[in-house]
Amino acid sequence: MIGRTMRRLNEMLDKGIDGTFQESDYDETELSRLESKWKRFLADSSIAKQNLEKEKANIKSMVSDISHQTKTPVANLRLYTELLRERLEKPCPQDEKSRERERVLAREIAVQAEKLEFLMEALTKLSRLETGLVTVEPEKRSVEPLLCRVIAQIEPEAEKKGIRIVWDREKAKAAQARYDLKWSTELLYNLADNAVKYSEKGSQVEFYVNLYSMYTAICVKDQGRGISEEEIPRIFGRFYRGKDVQQQEGVGIGLYLAREIARQQEGYIRVRSKKGEGSVFQVYLPV
């Protein structure tokens, strides 16, 4: 009996190692219970291995993204720095035209450095969310503090373009949802920033709330250029930028990050848009 048990244990270990183990005894003996425990252990190990491989894939993808997306701003920084250095080394009189050219180069260096800083910050936030280093902690609260934060952040940019911000504070105060205030501010700001960035001067951006039985929808409506129907399924892709906005500042990661934050709070984002008629981004957060 001991010999048979030892052979069965060896067989269980061998098949566990090569991934072919299956339970063969379904009774109440010690060996049967041991088989069940071994099966559960192998299943847990398999899940842990899959999770580890997924984390490795995320990190590999992030490193690849960083490498690819930072090439352009770094190259531009080198170019403008070299041009500025050459101008400063030339023994030419410092007339107003020459000084203006140097100011232009200095501004370009600052813009590219700011773009690189924003990109690295966004990628860092995204990697922390995707790999589980940082988790969202939703709490049930009014949506008013969330909208207050976002509107306070976006108003300076809106004022520069003469864009009016509209929202109903009392309705926002009455509406409740479960969300992480810090990360949801990041989510909604990305949507608001796009609304202001891609809207014409003198237009309007409206924030409003819709209540449903299981979700509260926080909506950002703009009067911008809108999104074509074929592009809507792609706009949440990492680093995707529409054909109409490729010449404007941006790195194409804001919507991807927004969707990830919503997903981690058991929420989601929907878009309604029509070319030339503006867009409405709706963030659904669980009640």
PDB file of C-alpha atoms in Angstrom:
ATOM      1  CA  MET A   1       0.000   0.000   0.000  1.00  0.00           C
ATOM      2  CA  ILE A   2       2.861   2.395   0.851  1.00  0.00           C
ATOM      3  CA  GLY A   3       4.516   1.510  -2.465  1.00  0.00           C
ATOM      4  CA  ARG A   4       1.338   2.230  -4.428  1.00  0.00           C
ATOM      5  CA  THR A   5       0.854   5.520  -2.579  1.00  0.00           C
ATOM      6  CA  MET A   6       4.440   6.600  -3.285  1.00  0.00           C
ATOM      7  CA  ARG A   7       4.065   5.709  -6.969  1.00  0.00           C
ATOM      8  CA  ARG A   8       0.830   7.686  -7.154  1.00  0.00           C
ATOM      9  CA  LEU A   9       2.458  10.696  -5.437  1.00  0.00           C
ATOM     10  CA  ASN A  10       5.384  10.568  -7.868  1.00  0.00           C
ATOM     11  CA  GLU A  11       2.961  10.345 -10.773  1.00  0.00           C
ATOM     12  CA  MET A  12       1.001  13.336  -9.435  1.00  0.00           C
ATOM     13  CA  LEU A  13       4.210  15.388  -9.148  1.00  0.00           C
ATOM     14  CA  ASP A  14       5.437  14.407 -12.622  1.00  0.00           C
ATOM     15  CA  LYS A  15       2.111  15.276 -14.251  1.00  0.00           C
ATOM     16  CA  GLY A  16       1.912  18.481 -12.235  1.00  0.00           C
ATOM     17  CA  ILE A  17       5.320  19.508 -13.559  1.00  0.00           C
ATOM     18  CA  ASP A  18       4.428  18.840 -17.200  1.00  0.00           C
ATOM     19  CA  GLY A  19       0.886  20.284 -16.830  1.00  0.00           C
ATOM     20  CA  THR A  20      -1.110  17.111 -17.522  1.00  0.00           C
ATOM     21  CA  PHE A  21      -2.342  16.273 -14.002  1.00  0.00           C
ATOM     22  CA  GLN A  22      -5.978  15.174 -13.638  1.00  0.00           C
ATOM     23  CA  GLU A  23      -7.754  13.795 -10.574  1.00  0.00           C
ATOM     24  CA  SER A  24      -8.387  10.038 -10.785  1.00  0.00           C
ATOM     25  CA  ASP A  25      -9.794   9.172  -7.327  1.00  0.00           C
ATOM     26  CA  TYR A  26     -13.115  10.665  -6.252  1.00  0.00           C
ATOM     27  CA  ASP A  27     -13.721   9.118  -2.831  1.00  0.00           C
ATOM     28  CA  GLU A  28     -13.127  10.181   0.758  1.00  0.00           C
ATOM     29  CA  THR A  29      -9.666   8.657   1.155  1.00  0.00           C
ATOM     30  CA  GLU A  30      -6.631  10.715   2.175  1.00  0.00           C
ATOM     31  CA  LEU A  31      -5.147  10.214  -1.303  1.00  0.00           C
ATOM     32  CA  SER A  32      -8.303  11.570  -2.942  1.00  0.00           C
ATOM     33  CA  ARG A  33      -8.273  14.661  -0.716  1.00  0.00           C
ATOM     34  CA  LEU A  34      -4.590  15.123  -1.467  1.00  0.00           C
ATOM     35  CA  GLU A  35      -5.315  14.964  -5.196  1.00  0.00           C
ATOM     36  CA  SER A  36      -7.975  17.671  -4.795  1.00  0.00           C
ATOM     37  CA  LYS A  37      -5.581  19.926  -2.879  1.00  0.00           C
ATOM     38  CA  TRP A  38      -2.863  19.350  -5.474  1.00  0.00           C
ATOM     39  CA  LYS A  39      -5.323  20.226  -8.249  1.00  0.00           C
ATOM     40  CA  ARG A  40      -6.262  23.494  -6.508  1.00  0.00           C
ATOM     41  CA  PHE A  41      -2.595  24.317  -5.940  1.00  0.00           C
ATOM     42  CA  LEU A  42      -1.789  23.778  -9.614  1.00  0.00           C
ATOM     43  CA  ALA A  43      -4.773  25.904 -10.667  1.00  0.00           C
ATOM     44  CA  ASP A  44      -3.704  28.761  -8.352  1.00  0.00           C
ATOM     45  CA  SER A  45      -0.126  28.496  -9.614  1.00  0.00           C
ATOM     46  CA  SER A  46      -1.372  28.640 -13.198  1.00  0.00           C
ATOM     47  CA  ILE A  47      -3.407  31.796 -12.477  1.00  0.00           C
ATOM     48  CA  ALA A  48      -0.425  33.380 -10.710  1.00  0.00           C
ATOM     49  CA  LYS A  49       1.782  32.573 -13.697  1.00  0.00           C
ATOM     50  CA  GLN A  50      -0.764  34.100 -16.094  1.00  0.00           C
ATOM     51  CA  ASN A  51      -0.960  37.251 -13.970  1.00  0.00           C
ATOM     52  CA  LEU A  52       2.834  37.471 -13.885  1.00  0.00           C
ATOM     53  CA  GLU A  53       3.033  37.085 -17.658  1.00  0.00           C
ATOM     54  CA  LYS A  54       0.380  39.775 -18.063  1.00  0.00           C
ATOM     55  CA  GLU A  55       2.337  42.159 -15.825  1.00  0.00           C
ATOM     56  CA  LYS A  56       5.519  41.422 -17.771  1.00  0.00           C
ATOM     57  CA  ALA A  57       3.684  42.127 -21.034  1.00  0.00           C
ATOM     58  CA  ASN A  58       2.361  45.425 -19.640  1.00  0.00           C
ATOM     59  CA  ILE A  59       5.822  46.496 -18.513  1.00  0.00           C
ATOM     60  CA  LYS A  60       7.328  45.473 -21.864  1.00  0.00           C
ATOM     61  CA  SER A  61       4.630  47.430 -23.702  1.00  0.00           C
ATOM     62  CA  MET A  62       5.204  50.462 -21.476  1.00  0.00           C
ATOM     63  CA  VAL A  63       8.954  50.425 -22.039  1.00  0.00           C
ATOM     64  CA  SER A  64       8.350  50.148 -25.778  1.00  0.00           C
ATOM     65  CA  ASP A  65       5.907  53.064 -25.672  1.00  0.00           C
ATOM     66  CA  ILE A  66       8.330  55.230 -23.713  1.00  0.00           C
ATOM     67  CA  SER A  67      11.137  54.442 -26.124  1.00  0.00           C
ATOM     68  CA  HIS A  68       9.018  55.194 -29.182  1.00  0.00           C
ATOM     69  CA  GLN A  69       7.081  58.226 -27.995  1.00  0.00           C
ATOM     70  CA  THR A  70      10.020  60.101 -26.456  1.00  0.00           C
ATOM     71  CA  LYS A  71      12.153  59.963 -29.608  1.00  0.00           C
ATOM     72  CA  THR A  72      10.473  62.943 -31.293  1.00  0.00           C
ATOM     73  CA  PRO A  73      10.556  65.441 -28.389  1.00  0.00           C
ATOM     74  CA  VAL A  74      14.123  64.432 -27.490  1.00  0.00           C
ATOM     75  CA  ALA A  75      15.227  64.859 -31.119  1.00  0.00           C
ATOM     76  CA  ASN A  76      13.524  68.263 -31.243  1.00  0.00           C
ATOM     77  CA  LEU A  77      15.190  69.322 -28.007  1.00  0.00           C
ATOM     78  CA  ARG A  78      18.581  68.443 -29.466  1.00  0.00           C
ATOM     79  CA  LEU A  79      17.809  70.218 -32.746  1.00  0.00           C
ATOM     80  CA  TYR A  80      16.608  73.495 -31.220  1.00  0.00           C
ATOM     81  CA  THR A  81      19.398  73.479 -28.640  1.00  0.00           C
ATOM     82  CA  GLU A  82      22.008  73.028 -31.387  1.00  0.00           C
ATOM     83  CA  LEU A  83      20.457  75.801 -33.497  1.00  0.00           C
ATOM     84  CA  LEU A  84      20.434  78.141 -30.513  1.00  0.00           C
ATOM     85  CA  ARG A  85      24.038  77.266 -29.666  1.00  0.00           C
ATOM     86  CA  GLU A  86      25.150  77.975 -33.230  1.00  0.00           C
ATOM     87  CA  ARG A  87      23.426  81.359 -33.215  1.00  0.00           C
ATOM     88  CA  LEU A  88      25.030  82.310 -29.921  1.00  0.00           C
ATOM     89  CA  GLU A  89      28.483  81.354 -31.206  1.00  0.00           C
ATOM     90  CA  LYS A  90      28.217  83.444 -34.377  1.00  0.00           C
ATOM     91  CA  PRO A  91      29.850  86.889 -34.086  1.00  0.00           C
ATOM     92  CA  CYS A  92      26.772  88.712 -35.360  1.00  0.00           C
ATOM     93  CA  PRO A  93      25.296  91.929 -33.957  1.00  0.00           C
ATOM     94  CA  GLN A  94      22.471  91.376 -31.521  1.00  0.00           C
ATOM     95  CA  ASP A  95      19.797  93.267 -33.431  1.00  0.00           C
ATOM     96  CA  GLU A  96      16.091  92.835 -32.668  1.00  0.00           C
ATOM     97  CA  LYS A  97      15.547  90.325 -35.488  1.00  0.00           C
ATOM     98  CA  SER A  98      18.336  88.093 -34.200  1.00  0.00           C
ATOM     99  CA  ARG A  99      17.079  88.273 -30.625  1.00  0.00           C
ATOM    100  CA  GLU A 100      13.552  87.367 -31.752  1.00  0.00           C
ATOM    101  CA  ARG A 101      14.889  84.280 -33.533  1.00  0.00           C
ATOM    102  CA  GLU A 102      16.655  83.203 -30.343  1.00  0.00           C
ATOM    103  CA  ARG A 103      13.463  83.740 -28.355  1.00  0.00           C
ATOM    104  CA  VAL A 104      11.571  81.527 -30.824  1.00  0.00           C
ATOM    105  CA  LEU A 105      14.155  78.744 -30.430  1.00  0.00           C
ATOM    106  CA  ALA A 106      14.062  79.056 -26.640  1.00  0.00           C
ATOM    107  CA  ARG A 107      10.248  78.817 -26.678  1.00  0.00           C
ATOM    108  CA  GLU A 108      10.407  75.693 -28.849  1.00  0.00           C
ATOM    109  CA  ILE A 109      12.829  74.093 -26.414  1.00  0.00           C
ATOM    110  CA  ALA A 110      10.463  74.894 -23.527  1.00  0.00           C
ATOM    111  CA  VAL A 111       7.458  73.467 -25.433  1.00  0.00           C
ATOM    112  CA  GLN A 112       9.250  70.215 -26.265  1.00  0.00           C
ATOM    113  CA  ALA A 113      10.531  69.846 -22.696  1.00  0.00           C
ATOM    114  CA  GLU A 114       6.990  70.392 -21.368  1.00  0.00           C
ATOM    115  CA  LYS A 115       5.620  67.817 -23.818  1.00  0.00           C
ATOM    116  CA  LEU A 116       8.249  65.293 -22.731  1.00  0.00           C
ATOM    117  CA  GLU A 117       7.515  65.943 -19.059  1.00  0.00           C
ATOM    118  CA  PHE A 118       3.766  65.476 -19.614  1.00  0.00           C
ATOM    119  CA  LEU A 119       4.345  62.265 -21.570  1.00  0.00           C
ATOM    120  CA  MET A 120       6.561  60.744 -18.878  1.00  0.00           C
ATOM    121  CA  GLU A 121       4.090  61.725 -16.155  1.00  0.00           C
ATOM    122  CA  ALA A 122       1.140  60.211 -18.061  1.00  0.00           C
ATOM    123  CA  LEU A 123       3.016  56.984 -18.794  1.00  0.00           C
ATOM    124  CA  THR A 124       4.051  56.683 -15.148  1.00  0.00           C
ATOM    125  CA  LYS A 125       0.436  57.055 -13.983  1.00  0.00           C
ATOM    126  CA  LEU A 126      -0.741  54.537 -16.554  1.00  0.00           C
ATOM    127  CA  SER A 127       1.915  51.964 -15.663  1.00  0.00           C
ATOM    128  CA  ARG A 128       1.038  52.227 -11.966  1.00  0.00           C
ATOM    129  CA  LEU A 129      -2.619  51.575 -12.725  1.00  0.00           C
ATOM    130  CA  GLU A 130      -2.027  48.734 -15.184  1.00  0.00           C
ATOM    131  CA  THR A 131       0.481  46.881 -13.001  1.00  0.00           C
ATOM    132  CA  GLY A 132      -1.501  47.348  -9.792  1.00  0.00           C
ATOM    133  CA  LEU A 133       1.167  49.417  -8.015  1.00  0.00           C
ATOM    134  CA  VAL A 134      -1.548  51.998  -7.369  1.00  0.00           C
ATOM    135  CA  THR A 135      -5.218  51.157  -6.919  1.00  0.00           C
ATOM    136  CA  VAL A 136      -8.294  53.352  -7.016  1.00  0.00           C
ATOM    137  CA  GLU A 137     -10.358  53.578  -3.837  1.00  0.00           C
ATOM    138  CA  PRO A 138     -13.942  54.549  -4.713  1.00  0.00           C
ATOM    139  CA  GLU A 139     -16.201  56.071  -2.067  1.00  0.00           C
ATOM    140  CA  LYS A 140     -19.820  57.137  -2.346  1.00  0.00           C
ATOM    141  CA  ARG A 141     -20.029  60.921  -2.403  1.00  0.00           C
ATOM    142  CA  SER A 142     -21.585  63.871  -4.227  1.00  0.00           C
ATOM    143  CA  VAL A 143     -20.145  64.605  -7.678  1.00  0.00           C
ATOM    144  CA  GLU A 144     -19.925  68.331  -6.846  1.00  0.00           C
ATOM    145  CA  PRO A 145     -16.345  68.245  -5.434  1.00  0.00           C
ATOM    146  CA  LEU A 146     -15.191  66.347  -8.528  1.00  0.00           C
ATOM    147  CA  LEU A 147     -16.673  68.928 -10.909  1.00  0.00           C
ATOM    148  CA  CYS A 148     -15.386  71.807  -8.766  1.00  0.00           C
ATOM    149  CA  ARG A 149     -11.832  70.498  -8.988  1.00  0.00           C
ATOM    150  CA  VAL A 150     -11.935  69.886 -12.727  1.00  0.00           C
ATOM    151  CA  ILE A 151     -13.568  73.210 -13.596  1.00  0.00           C
ATOM    152  CA  ALA A 152     -11.068  75.113 -11.431  1.00  0.00           C
ATOM    153  CA  GLN A 153      -8.230  73.433 -13.338  1.00  0.00           C
ATOM    154  CA  ILE A 154      -9.663  73.964 -16.829  1.00  0.00           C
ATOM    155  CA  GLU A 155     -11.015  77.539 -16.451  1.00  0.00           C
ATOM    156  CA  PRO A 156      -7.666  79.341 -17.044  1.00  0.00           C
ATOM    157  CA  GLU A 157      -7.215  77.611 -20.425  1.00  0.00           C
ATOM    158  CA  ALA A 158     -10.861  78.204 -21.315  1.00  0.00           C
ATOM    159  CA  GLU A 159     -10.558  81.910 -20.509  1.00  0.00           C
ATOM    160  CA  LYS A 160      -7.529  82.245 -22.789  1.00  0.00           C
ATOM    161  CA  LYS A 161      -9.654  81.011 -25.710  1.00  0.00           C
ATOM    162  CA  GLY A 162     -12.774  82.881 -24.653  1.00  0.00           C
ATOM    163  CA  ILE A 163     -14.627  79.607 -24.037  1.00  0.00           C
ATOM    164  CA  ARG A 164     -17.518  79.732 -21.576  1.00  0.00           C
ATOM    165  CA  ILE A 165     -17.839  76.992 -18.927  1.00  0.00           C
ATOM    166  CA  VAL A 166     -21.429  76.067 -18.016  1.00  0.00           C
ATOM    167  CA  TRP A 167     -22.604  73.745 -15.222  1.00  0.00           C
ATOM    168  CA  ASP A 168     -25.423  73.285 -12.698  1.00  0.00           C
ATOM    169  CA  ARG A 169     -23.811  73.223  -9.251  1.00  0.00           C
ATOM    170  CA  GLU A 170     -27.010  72.376  -7.354  1.00  0.00           C
ATOM    171  CA  LYS A 171     -27.748  69.333  -9.513  1.00  0.00           C
ATOM    172  CA  ALA A 172     -24.129  68.180  -9.155  1.00  0.00           C
ATOM    173  CA  LYS A 173     -24.404  68.541  -5.372  1.00  0.00           C
ATOM    174  CA  ALA A 174     -27.515  66.345  -5.298  1.00  0.00           C
ATOM    175  CA  ALA A 175     -26.070  63.620  -7.550  1.00  0.00           C
ATOM    176  CA  GLN A 176     -24.011  60.856  -5.935  1.00  0.00           C
ATOM    177  CA  ALA A 177     -21.673  58.163  -7.237  1.00  0.00           C
ATOM    178  CA  ARG A 178     -18.912  55.846  -6.052  1.00  0.00           C
ATOM    179  CA  TYR A 179     -15.539  57.164  -7.231  1.00  0.00           C
ATOM    180  CA  ASP A 180     -11.956  57.897  -6.234  1.00  0.00           C
ATOM    181  CA  LEU A 181     -11.706  61.696  -6.073  1.00  0.00           C
ATOM    182  CA  LYS A 182      -8.035  61.971  -7.067  1.00  0.00           C
ATOM    183  CA  TRP A 183      -8.118  59.572 -10.028  1.00  0.00           C
ATOM    184  CA  SER A 184     -11.556  60.647 -11.222  1.00  0.00           C
ATOM    185  CA  THR A 185     -10.299  64.237 -11.305  1.00  0.00           C
ATOM    186  CA  GLU A 186      -7.542  63.011 -13.623  1.00  0.00           C
ATOM    187  CA  LEU A 187     -10.124  61.193 -15.748  1.00  0.00           C
ATOM    188  CA  LEU A 188     -12.550  64.108 -16.096  1.00  0.00           C
ATOM    189  CA  TYR A 189      -9.797  66.687 -16.583  1.00  0.00           C
ATOM    190  CA  ASN A 190      -8.508  64.762 -19.611  1.00  0.00           C
ATOM    191  CA  LEU A 191     -11.980  64.954 -21.170  1.00  0.00           C
ATOM    192  CA  ALA A 192     -12.379  68.630 -20.275  1.00  0.00           C
ATOM    193  CA  ASP A 193      -8.906  69.470 -21.596  1.00  0.00           C
ATOM    194  CA  ASN A 194      -9.780  67.896 -24.961  1.00  0.00           C
ATOM    195  CA  ALA A 195     -13.100  69.762 -25.043  1.00  0.00           C
ATOM    196  CA  VAL A 196     -11.344  73.122 -24.569  1.00  0.00           C
ATOM    197  CA  LYS A 197      -8.362  72.277 -26.767  1.00  0.00           C
ATOM    198  CA  TYR A 198     -10.419  71.241 -29.795  1.00  0.00           C
ATOM    199  CA  SER A 199     -13.183  73.860 -29.500  1.00  0.00           C
ATOM    200  CA  GLU A 200     -13.261  77.165 -31.336  1.00  0.00           C
ATOM    201  CA  LYS A 201     -12.774  80.519 -29.633  1.00  0.00           C
ATOM    202  CA  GLY A 202     -15.957  81.949 -28.193  1.00  0.00           C
ATOM    203  CA  SER A 203     -17.742  78.582 -27.968  1.00  0.00           C
ATOM    204  CA  GLN A 204     -19.075  76.781 -24.902  1.00  0.00           C
ATOM    205  CA  VAL A 205     -18.196  73.677 -22.856  1.00  0.00           C
ATOM    206  CA  GLU A 206     -20.988  72.297 -20.679  1.00  0.00           C
ATOM    207  CA  PHE A 207     -20.756  69.910 -17.734  1.00  0.00           C
ATOM    208  CA  TYR A 208     -23.985  68.191 -16.692  1.00  0.00           C
ATOM    209  CA  VAL A 209     -25.176  65.111 -14.796  1.00  0.00           C
ATOM    210  CA  ASN A 210     -27.682  62.395 -15.770  1.00  0.00           C
ATOM    211  CA  LEU A 211     -29.018  60.011 -13.122  1.00  0.00           C
ATOM    212  CA  TYR A 212     -29.847  56.351 -13.761  1.00  0.00           C
ATOM    213  CA  SER A 213     -30.824  53.465 -11.484  1.00  0.00           C
ATOM    214  CA  MET A 214     -27.329  51.934 -11.333  1.00  0.00           C
ATOM    215  CA  TYR A 215     -25.079  54.710 -12.659  1.00  0.00           C
ATOM    216  CA  THR A 216     -24.497  58.432 -12.499  1.00  0.00           C
ATOM    217  CA  ALA A 217     -23.318  59.875 -15.821  1.00  0.00           C
ATOM    218  CA  ILE A 218     -21.063  62.939 -15.744  1.00  0.00           C
ATOM    219  CA  CYS A 219     -21.113  64.507 -19.209  1.00  0.00           C
ATOM    220  CA  VAL A 220     -18.758  66.915 -20.960  1.00  0.00           C
ATOM    221  CA  LYS A 221     -20.310  68.550 -24.017  1.00  0.00           C
ATOM    222  CA  ASP A 222     -18.372  70.760 -26.424  1.00  0.00           C
ATOM    223  CA  GLN A 223     -19.108  72.673 -29.626  1.00  0.00           C
ATOM    224  CA  GLY A 224     -15.915  71.582 -31.349  1.00  0.00           C
ATOM    225  CA  ARG A 225     -15.190  69.937 -34.679  1.00  0.00           C
ATOM    226  CA  GLY A 226     -16.633  66.553 -33.665  1.00  0.00           C
ATOM    227  CA  ILE A 227     -15.359  63.043 -34.404  1.00  0.00           C
ATOM    228  CA  SER A 228     -16.132  61.001 -37.486  1.00  0.00           C
ATOM    229  CA  GLU A 229     -18.105  57.779 -36.993  1.00  0.00           C
ATOM    230  CA  GLU A 230     -15.258  55.538 -38.157  1.00  0.00           C
ATOM    231  CA  GLU A 231     -12.810  57.140 -35.709  1.00  0.00           C
ATOM    232  CA  ILE A 232     -14.934  56.822 -32.552  1.00  0.00           C
ATOM    233  CA  PRO A 233     -14.006  53.143 -31.871  1.00  0.00           C
ATOM    234  CA  ARG A 234     -10.286  54.033 -32.115  1.00  0.00           C
ATOM    235  CA  ILE A 235      -9.987  57.214 -30.075  1.00  0.00           C
ATOM    236  CA  PHE A 236      -9.434  55.328 -26.797  1.00  0.00           C
ATOM    237  CA  GLY A 237      -6.425  53.457 -28.194  1.00  0.00           C
ATOM    238  CA  ARG A 238      -3.064  54.165 -26.672  1.00  0.00           C
ATOM    239  CA  PHE A 239      -1.376  57.096 -28.516  1.00  0.00           C
ATOM    240  CA  TYR A 240      -4.118  57.294 -31.150  1.00  0.00           C
ATOM    241  CA  ARG A 241      -4.641  60.791 -32.560  1.00  0.00           C
ATOM    242  CA  GLY A 242      -7.273  61.675 -35.132  1.00  0.00           C
ATOM    243  CA  LYS A 243      -6.275  62.948 -38.555  1.00  0.00           C
ATOM    244  CA  ASP A 244      -7.814  66.365 -37.900  1.00  0.00           C
ATOM    245  CA  VAL A 245      -5.839  67.024 -34.689  1.00  0.00           C
ATOM    246  CA  GLN A 246      -2.395  65.631 -35.465  1.00  0.00           C
ATOM    247  CA  GLN A 247      -0.975  69.121 -35.991  1.00  0.00           C
ATOM    248  CA  GLN A 248      -2.122  70.284 -32.551  1.00  0.00           C
ATOM    249  CA  GLU A 249      -0.323  69.769 -29.262  1.00  0.00           C
ATOM    250  CA  GLY A 250      -0.965  66.437 -27.547  1.00  0.00           C
ATOM    251  CA  VAL A 251       0.394  62.912 -27.187  1.00  0.00           C
ATOM    252  CA  GLY A 252      -2.779  60.820 -27.555  1.00  0.00           C
ATOM    253  CA  ILE A 253      -2.768  59.115 -24.178  1.00  0.00           C
ATOM    254  CA  GLY A 254      -5.407  61.109 -22.246  1.00  0.00           C
ATOM    255  CA  LEU A 255      -8.460  59.146 -23.404  1.00  0.00           C
ATOM    256  CA  TYR A 256      -6.695  55.811 -22.929  1.00  0.00           C
ATOM    257  CA  LEU A 257      -5.834  56.797 -19.342  1.00  0.00           C
ATOM    258  CA  ALA A 258      -9.384  58.078 -18.744  1.00  0.00           C
ATOM    259  CA  ARG A 259     -10.905  54.787 -19.873  1.00  0.00           C
ATOM    260  CA  GLU A 260      -8.526  52.781 -17.663  1.00  0.00           C
ATOM    261  CA  ILE A 261      -9.441  54.875 -14.596  1.00  0.00           C
ATOM    262  CA  ALA A 262     -13.167  54.449 -15.318  1.00  0.00           C
ATOM    263  CA  ARG A 263     -12.741  50.688 -15.794  1.00  0.00           C
ATOM    264  CA  GLN A 264     -10.948  50.296 -12.462  1.00  0.00           C
ATOM    265  CA  GLN A 265     -13.920  51.947 -10.743  1.00  0.00           C
ATOM    266  CA  GLU A 266     -16.390  49.565 -12.457  1.00  0.00           C
ATOM    267  CA  GLY A 267     -17.461  52.394 -14.724  1.00  0.00           C
ATOM    268  CA  TYR A 268     -17.160  53.137 -18.422  1.00  0.00           C
ATOM    269  CA  ILE A 269     -17.136  55.977 -20.966  1.00  0.00           C
ATOM    270  CA  ARG A 270     -19.464  56.536 -23.923  1.00  0.00           C
ATOM    271  CA  VAL A 271     -19.157  59.057 -26.748  1.00  0.00           C
ATOM    272  CA  ARG A 272     -21.751  60.784 -28.905  1.00  0.00           C
ATOM    273  CA  SER A 273     -20.340  62.851 -31.719  1.00  0.00           C
ATOM    274  CA  LYS A 274     -21.000  64.032 -35.217  1.00  0.00           C
ATOM    275  CA  LYS A 275     -18.543  65.626 -37.580  1.00  0.00           C
ATOM    276  CA  GLY A 276     -18.783  69.419 -37.351  1.00  0.00           C
ATOM    277  CA  GLU A 277     -21.335  69.333 -34.501  1.00  0.00           C
ATOM    278  CA  GLY A 278     -19.258  68.778 -31.380  1.00  0.00           C
ATOM    279  CA  SER A 279     -18.997  65.824 -28.981  1.00  0.00           C
ATOM    280  CA  VAL A 280     -20.447  64.573 -25.700  1.00  0.00           C
ATOM    281  CA  PHE A 281     -18.252  62.339 -23.506  1.00  0.00           C
ATOM    282  CA  GLN A 282     -20.252  60.555 -20.799  1.00  0.00           C
ATOM    283  CA  VAL A 283     -18.503  59.023 -17.778  1.00  0.00           C
ATOM    284  CA  TYR A 284     -20.706  56.379 -16.110  1.00  0.00           C
ATOM    285  CA  LEU A 285     -19.816  55.800 -12.444  1.00  0.00           C
ATOM    286  CA  PRO A 286     -21.690  53.265 -10.292  1.00  0.00           C
ATOM    287  CA  VAL A 287     -24.168  54.558  -7.747  1.00  0.00           C
TER     288      VAL A 287
END
